[in-house]
Tab-separated table of C-alpha atoms in Angstrom:
chain	number	residue	atom	x	y	z
A	247	UNK	CA	5.866	-8.304	-53.221
A	248	UNK	CA	5.752	-11.885	-51.954
A	249	UNK	CA	2.182	-12.748	-51.069
A	250	UNK	CA	0.679	-15.161	-48.560
A	251	UNK	CA	-1.935	-17.168	-50.442
A	252	UNK	CA	-3.684	-19.287	-47.882
A	253	UNK	CA	-3.393	-21.585	-44.921
A	254	UNK	CA	-1.920	-24.841	-46.233
A	255	UNK	CA	-2.267	-26.934	-43.100
A	256	UNK	CA	-2.453	-26.958	-39.351
A	257	UNK	CA	-0.197	-29.535	-37.719
A	258	UNK	CA	-1.286	-31.180	-34.495
A	259	UNK	CA	1.280	-33.153	-32.503
A	260	UNK	CA	-0.153	-36.360	-31.066
A	261	UNK	CA	1.062	-39.025	-28.662
A	262	UNK	CA	-1.258	-41.814	-29.878
A	263	UNK	CA	-2.221	-41.849	-33.575
A	264	UNK	CA	-5.175	-44.227	-33.257
A	265	UNK	CA	-6.657	-42.274	-30.360
A	266	UNK	CA	-6.259	-39.033	-32.305
A	267	UNK	CA	-7.855	-40.547	-35.422
A	268	UNK	CA	-10.769	-41.708	-33.288
A	269	UNK	CA	-11.584	-38.024	-32.884
A	270	UNK	CA	-10.586	-36.378	-36.177
A	271	UNK	CA	-11.582	-39.186	-38.559
A	272	UNK	CA	-14.217	-41.187	-36.688
A	273	UNK	CA	-16.023	-38.596	-34.576
A	274	UNK	CA	-15.729	-35.516	-36.819
A	275	UNK	CA	-15.823	-37.632	-39.973
A	276	UNK	CA	-12.955	-35.925	-41.834
A	277	UNK	CA	-11.716	-38.469	-44.408
A	278	UNK	CA	-8.199	-39.768	-43.841
A	279	UNK	CA	-6.217	-39.554	-47.079
A	280	UNK	CA	-3.014	-41.238	-45.995
A	281	UNK	CA	-0.733	-42.125	-43.114
A	282	UNK	CA	2.913	-41.859	-44.045
A	283	UNK	CA	6.218	-42.242	-42.287
A	284	UNK	CA	8.336	-39.137	-42.798
A	285	UNK	CA	11.813	-40.220	-41.685
A	286	UNK	CA	13.279	-36.773	-42.439
A	287	UNK	CA	11.083	-35.379	-39.680
A	288	UNK	CA	11.243	-38.454	-37.485
A	289	UNK	CA	7.482	-38.613	-37.558
A	290	UNK	CA	4.469	-40.523	-38.741
A	291	UNK	CA	1.968	-38.132	-40.332
A	292	UNK	CA	-1.766	-38.592	-40.965
A	293	UNK	CA	-3.150	-36.314	-43.697
A	294	UNK	CA	-6.789	-35.234	-43.423
A	295	UNK	CA	-7.503	-32.883	-46.342
A	296	UNK	CA	-10.398	-30.431	-46.155
A	297	UNK	CA	-11.603	-28.155	-48.959
A	298	UNK	CA	-8.546	-25.923	-49.041
A	299	UNK	CA	-6.367	-26.572	-46.044
A	300	UNK	CA	-5.661	-29.812	-44.283
A	301	UNK	CA	-5.229	-31.079	-40.771
A	302	UNK	CA	-2.037	-33.040	-40.204
A	303	UNK	CA	-1.594	-35.285	-37.183
A	304	UNK	CA	2.092	-35.695	-36.439
A	305	UNK	CA	3.421	-38.456	-34.217
A	306	UNK	CA	7.102	-38.265	-33.243
A	307	UNK	CA	9.031	-41.440	-34.049
A	308	UNK	CA	12.376	-40.564	-32.424
A	309	UNK	CA	12.808	-39.601	-28.813
A	310	UNK	CA	15.485	-37.008	-29.478
A	311	UNK	CA	13.704	-34.949	-32.131
A	312	UNK	CA	12.536	-31.407	-31.532
A	313	UNK	CA	8.985	-32.602	-32.088
A	314	UNK	CA	9.301	-35.303	-29.411
A	315	UNK	CA	10.695	-32.770	-26.946
A	316	UNK	CA	7.854	-30.365	-27.724
A	317	UNK	CA	5.337	-33.142	-27.057
A	318	UNK	CA	7.056	-34.142	-23.820
A	319	UNK	CA	7.094	-30.555	-22.592
A	320	UNK	CA	3.695	-29.253	-23.705
A	321	UNK	CA	1.583	-32.329	-24.315
A	322	UNK	CA	-0.457	-33.020	-27.444
A	323	UNK	CA	-2.033	-30.059	-29.231
A	324	UNK	CA	-1.575	-27.573	-32.047
A	325	UNK	CA	2.042	-27.512	-33.167
A	326	UNK	CA	2.463	-25.249	-36.181
A	327	UNK	CA	0.572	-23.248	-38.784
A	328	UNK	CA	1.688	-23.555	-42.407
A	329	UNK	CA	1.042	-20.695	-44.833
A	330	UNK	CA	1.560	-20.890	-48.591
A	331	UNK	CA	3.581	-18.124	-50.199
A	332	UNK	CA	4.237	-17.509	-53.889
A	333	UNK	CA	7.860	-16.408	-53.437
A	334	UNK	CA	9.607	-17.958	-50.455
A	335	UNK	CA	13.014	-16.342	-50.973
A	336	UNK	CA	11.360	-12.956	-51.377
A	337	UNK	CA	9.330	-13.477	-48.216
A	338	UNK	CA	12.373	-14.570	-46.194
A	339	UNK	CA	14.241	-11.462	-47.354
A	340	UNK	CA	11.259	-9.304	-46.432
A	341	UNK	CA	11.059	-10.880	-42.986
A	342	UNK	CA	14.807	-10.488	-42.377
A	343	UNK	CA	14.589	-6.830	-43.400
A	344	UNK	CA	11.893	-6.369	-40.770
A	345	UNK	CA	13.977	-7.983	-38.063
A	346	UNK	CA	11.972	-11.201	-37.853
A	347	UNK	CA	13.949	-14.128	-36.440
A	348	UNK	CA	13.973	-17.149	-38.741
A	349	UNK	CA	14.684	-20.781	-37.876
A	350	UNK	CA	15.649	-21.441	-41.521
A	351	UNK	CA	17.430	-18.467	-43.076
A	352	UNK	CA	17.373	-20.184	-46.463
A	353	UNK	CA	14.618	-22.372	-47.970
A	354	UNK	CA	14.855	-26.094	-47.366
A	355	UNK	CA	13.655	-28.484	-50.035
A	356	UNK	CA	11.411	-31.485	-49.370
A	357	UNK	CA	11.541	-34.717	-51.379
A	358	UNK	CA	8.550	-33.613	-53.477
A	359	UNK	CA	10.206	-30.350	-54.557
A	360	UNK	CA	8.274	-28.161	-52.140
A	361	UNK	CA	10.413	-25.494	-50.482
A	362	UNK	CA	9.837	-24.545	-46.889
A	363	UNK	CA	11.193	-22.518	-43.993
A	364	UNK	CA	10.160	-21.964	-40.393
A	365	UNK	CA	9.841	-18.618	-38.598
A	366	UNK	CA	10.904	-18.533	-34.957
A	367	UNK	CA	7.949	-18.291	-32.532
A	368	UNK	CA	9.815	-15.559	-30.670
A	369	UNK	CA	9.006	-13.227	-33.574
A	370	UNK	CA	5.431	-14.401	-34.117
A	371	UNK	CA	4.232	-14.065	-30.542
A	372	UNK	CA	4.196	-17.729	-29.786
A	373	UNK	CA	3.091	-19.365	-33.044
A	374	UNK	CA	5.462	-21.676	-34.900
A	375	UNK	CA	4.844	-20.604	-38.524
A	376	UNK	CA	6.008	-22.612	-41.531
A	377	UNK	CA	6.072	-21.124	-45.026
A	378	UNK	CA	5.598	-23.323	-48.120
A	379	UNK	CA	6.359	-22.539	-51.722
A	380	UNK	CA	4.739	-25.260	-53.787
A	381	UNK	CA	6.607	-26.693	-56.800
A	382	UNK	CA	5.578	-25.081	-60.082
A	383	UNK	CA	3.926	-28.267	-61.385
A	384	UNK	CA	1.289	-28.184	-58.662
A	385	UNK	CA	0.193	-24.578	-59.303
B	1322	UNK	CA	-24.309	-37.209	-42.168
B	1323	UNK	CA	-23.095	-33.840	-40.930
B	1324	UNK	CA	-19.987	-32.875	-42.868
B	1325	UNK	CA	-16.986	-30.741	-41.986
B	1326	UNK	CA	-16.507	-28.320	-44.880
B	1327	UNK	CA	-13.301	-26.470	-44.176
B	1328	UNK	CA	-11.161	-24.627	-41.700
B	1329	UNK	CA	-12.929	-21.333	-41.020
B	1330	UNK	CA	-10.242	-19.671	-38.925
B	1331	UNK	CA	-7.328	-20.161	-36.594
B	1332	UNK	CA	-7.477	-17.979	-33.488
B	1333	UNK	CA	-4.251	-16.732	-31.942
B	1334	UNK	CA	-4.382	-15.220	-28.465
B	1335	UNK	CA	-2.146	-12.155	-28.130
B	1336	UNK	CA	-1.006	-9.935	-25.285
B	1337	UNK	CA	-0.166	-6.868	-27.421
B	1338	UNK	CA	-2.245	-6.260	-30.547
B	1339	UNK	CA	0.103	-3.780	-32.203
B	1340	UNK	CA	3.110	-6.011	-31.667
B	1341	UNK	CA	1.208	-8.978	-33.107
B	1342	UNK	CA	0.060	-6.946	-36.130
B	1343	UNK	CA	3.663	-5.916	-36.723
B	1344	UNK	CA	4.267	-9.565	-37.568
B	1345	UNK	CA	1.061	-10.794	-39.229
B	1346	UNK	CA	0.164	-7.624	-41.150
B	1347	UNK	CA	3.421	-5.750	-41.580
B	1348	UNK	CA	6.022	-8.495	-41.881
B	1349	UNK	CA	3.971	-11.233	-43.585
B	1350	UNK	CA	1.827	-8.692	-45.429
B	1351	UNK	CA	-1.564	-10.306	-44.763
B	1352	UNK	CA	-4.132	-7.508	-45.180
B	1353	UNK	CA	-5.984	-6.508	-42.018
B	1354	UNK	CA	-9.723	-6.397	-42.723
B	1355	UNK	CA	-10.975	-5.088	-39.404
B	1356	UNK	CA	-10.313	-4.756	-35.685
B	1357	UNK	CA	-13.465	-5.110	-33.641
B	1358	UNK	CA	-14.359	-5.179	-29.981
B	1359	UNK	CA	-16.350	-8.313	-29.178
B	1360	UNK	CA	-17.785	-7.603	-25.724
B	1361	UNK	CA	-19.536	-10.981	-25.585
B	1362	UNK	CA	-16.133	-12.623	-25.604
B	1363	UNK	CA	-14.402	-9.886	-23.611
B	1364	UNK	CA	-11.925	-9.506	-26.428
B	1365	UNK	CA	-10.660	-7.275	-29.183
B	1366	UNK	CA	-10.319	-9.256	-32.409
B	1367	UNK	CA	-8.258	-8.470	-35.525
B	1368	UNK	CA	-9.492	-10.262	-38.668
B	1369	UNK	CA	-6.912	-11.138	-41.334
B	1370	UNK	CA	-8.736	-13.015	-44.111
B	1371	UNK	CA	-6.836	-15.280	-46.471
B	1372	UNK	CA	-8.246	-17.061	-49.526
B	1373	UNK	CA	-10.489	-19.455	-47.631
B	1374	UNK	CA	-9.700	-19.355	-43.949
B	1375	UNK	CA	-8.664	-16.434	-41.808
B	1376	UNK	CA	-6.267	-15.713	-39.008
B	1377	UNK	CA	-7.858	-14.044	-35.994
B	1378	UNK	CA	-5.776	-12.283	-33.367
B	1379	UNK	CA	-7.675	-12.206	-30.097
B	1380	UNK	CA	-6.739	-9.864	-27.270
B	1381	UNK	CA	-8.502	-10.424	-23.924
B	1382	UNK	CA	-10.171	-7.297	-22.577
B	1383	UNK	CA	-11.268	-8.598	-19.162
B	1384	UNK	CA	-8.937	-10.087	-16.590
B	1385	UNK	CA	-11.389	-12.705	-15.410
B	1386	UNK	CA	-12.290	-14.259	-18.760
B	1387	UNK	CA	-11.294	-17.775	-19.718
B	1388	UNK	CA	-9.253	-16.310	-22.553
B	1389	UNK	CA	-7.309	-14.036	-20.188
B	1390	UNK	CA	-6.586	-16.955	-17.888
B	1391	UNK	CA	-5.405	-19.050	-20.838
B	1392	UNK	CA	-3.046	-16.256	-21.884
B	1393	UNK	CA	-1.743	-15.818	-18.335
B	1394	UNK	CA	-1.088	-19.525	-17.992
B	1395	UNK	CA	0.282	-20.457	-21.423
B	1396	UNK	CA	1.427	-17.207	-22.961
B	1397	UNK	CA	0.533	-15.952	-26.430
B	1398	UNK	CA	0.079	-18.532	-29.192
B	1399	UNK	CA	-2.478	-20.620	-31.060
B	1400	UNK	CA	-5.729	-20.763	-29.122
B	1401	UNK	CA	-8.374	-22.603	-31.105
B	1402	UNK	CA	-9.164	-24.093	-34.508
B	1403	UNK	CA	-12.581	-23.356	-36.017
B	1404	UNK	CA	-14.123	-25.807	-38.493
B	1405	UNK	CA	-17.240	-25.127	-40.552
B	1406	UNK	CA	-19.953	-27.763	-40.513
B	1407	UNK	CA	-23.164	-27.906	-42.546
B	1408	UNK	CA	-25.322	-29.278	-39.711
B	1409	UNK	CA	-24.183	-28.269	-36.249
B	1410	UNK	CA	-26.952	-30.003	-34.288
B	1411	UNK	CA	-26.367	-33.206	-36.250
B	1412	UNK	CA	-22.634	-33.006	-35.608
B	1413	UNK	CA	-23.100	-32.393	-31.865
B	1414	UNK	CA	-25.391	-35.423	-31.683
B	1415	UNK	CA	-22.841	-37.502	-33.586
B	1416	UNK	CA	-20.058	-36.398	-31.251
B	1417	UNK	CA	-22.142	-37.116	-28.136
B	1418	UNK	CA	-22.971	-40.569	-29.486
B	1419	UNK	CA	-19.251	-41.220	-29.812
B	1420	UNK	CA	-18.549	-40.140	-26.253
B	1421	UNK	CA	-16.853	-36.853	-27.146
B	1422	UNK	CA	-16.955	-34.289	-24.339
B	1423	UNK	CA	-18.483	-30.971	-25.420
B	1424	UNK	CA	-18.098	-27.568	-23.812
B	1425	UNK	CA	-21.399	-26.466	-25.408
B	1426	UNK	CA	-23.935	-29.300	-25.520
B	1427	UNK	CA	-26.290	-27.119	-27.543
B	1428	UNK	CA	-25.439	-24.582	-30.275
B	1429	UNK	CA	-24.916	-21.002	-29.176
B	1430	UNK	CA	-25.953	-18.190	-31.500
B	1431	UNK	CA	-23.777	-15.186	-32.303
B	1432	UNK	CA	-25.129	-11.720	-33.046
B	1433	UNK	CA	-24.768	-12.317	-36.809
B	1434	UNK	CA	-26.875	-15.496	-36.752
B	1435	UNK	CA	-23.927	-17.863	-36.897
B	1436	UNK	CA	-24.292	-20.875	-34.598
B	1437	UNK	CA	-21.304	-22.279	-32.788
B	1438	UNK	CA	-20.191	-24.766	-30.163
B	1439	UNK	CA	-16.872	-25.748	-28.642
B	1440	UNK	CA	-15.524	-29.281	-28.167
B	1441	UNK	CA	-13.547	-29.954	-24.999
B	1442	UNK	CA	-9.785	-30.338	-25.629
B	1443	UNK	CA	-9.828	-33.407	-23.398
B	1444	UNK	CA	-11.571	-35.271	-26.236
B	1445	UNK	CA	-9.515	-33.795	-29.078
B	1446	UNK	CA	-6.079	-34.567	-27.671
B	1447	UNK	CA	-5.279	-31.031	-26.679
B	1448	UNK	CA	-6.847	-28.892	-29.414
B	1449	UNK	CA	-9.664	-26.494	-28.547
B	1450	UNK	CA	-11.999	-27.009	-31.545
B	1451	UNK	CA	-14.871	-24.678	-32.387
B	1452	UNK	CA	-17.603	-25.662	-34.839
B	1453	UNK	CA	-19.442	-23.027	-36.928
B	1454	UNK	CA	-22.660	-23.364	-38.838
B	1455	UNK	CA	-22.953	-20.284	-41.012
B	1456	UNK	CA	-26.338	-18.563	-41.390
B	1457	UNK	CA	-28.217	-19.667	-44.526
B	1458	UNK	CA	-27.888	-16.246	-46.165
B	1459	UNK	CA	-24.117	-16.561	-46.370
B	1460	UNK	CA	-24.121	-19.960	-48.028
């Protein structure tokens, strides 16, 4: 049975990275590990790791992206929840068998070898859920 | 310096507990620890613990509560992010000194001894953030 291990991160969509960091980094005091441009997602991402899971601040960098449209429609706020799973293909098959609507029917692969897929919020009661399977070397 | 330790939980507001559990428990396979009525919050809460942080499904049980109004206005979805802090009073003072707007200026105490306070989403760029200080016995 594929097993959900833990929350990997919570992604927050922001409209102004410095203003958002003034809260998360400066007021709460969560250390900022890195700010990185992620062209594949048309976004700039700030990584704020905590003990186990991290906060990610995600700033859209292209007007036409899904993320930019989400921000325009709903304003800044929580965007998606990422859960780590030990067997992504197994989990996607399990979800399909239960009639869950997927955004990515097959795993996608990030530059660092991580595999991921999104579940449609229609089937999660309003939460955009991402599933990660970490590359073997990081386990 | 007060320090944020970790994500304690992510709360998801739901309109139908069984339908929500069909996804989180049955499709994803996250074990359900408990469903409990929390009259103080006018809600029924399902607790789904993961390795470090848990998912909480929160169903409003009174039409007039803030939670019920949130659900009516925005529909089901992510509601708030809870972070654990080692010194809640110190953190609230730090936030006030930085001009952050708080919903609870002073810690509130739950039945189990846990102290908590909410930060206003106006100062967090759209995320309702709760801070927990766990009772000493659980540390």
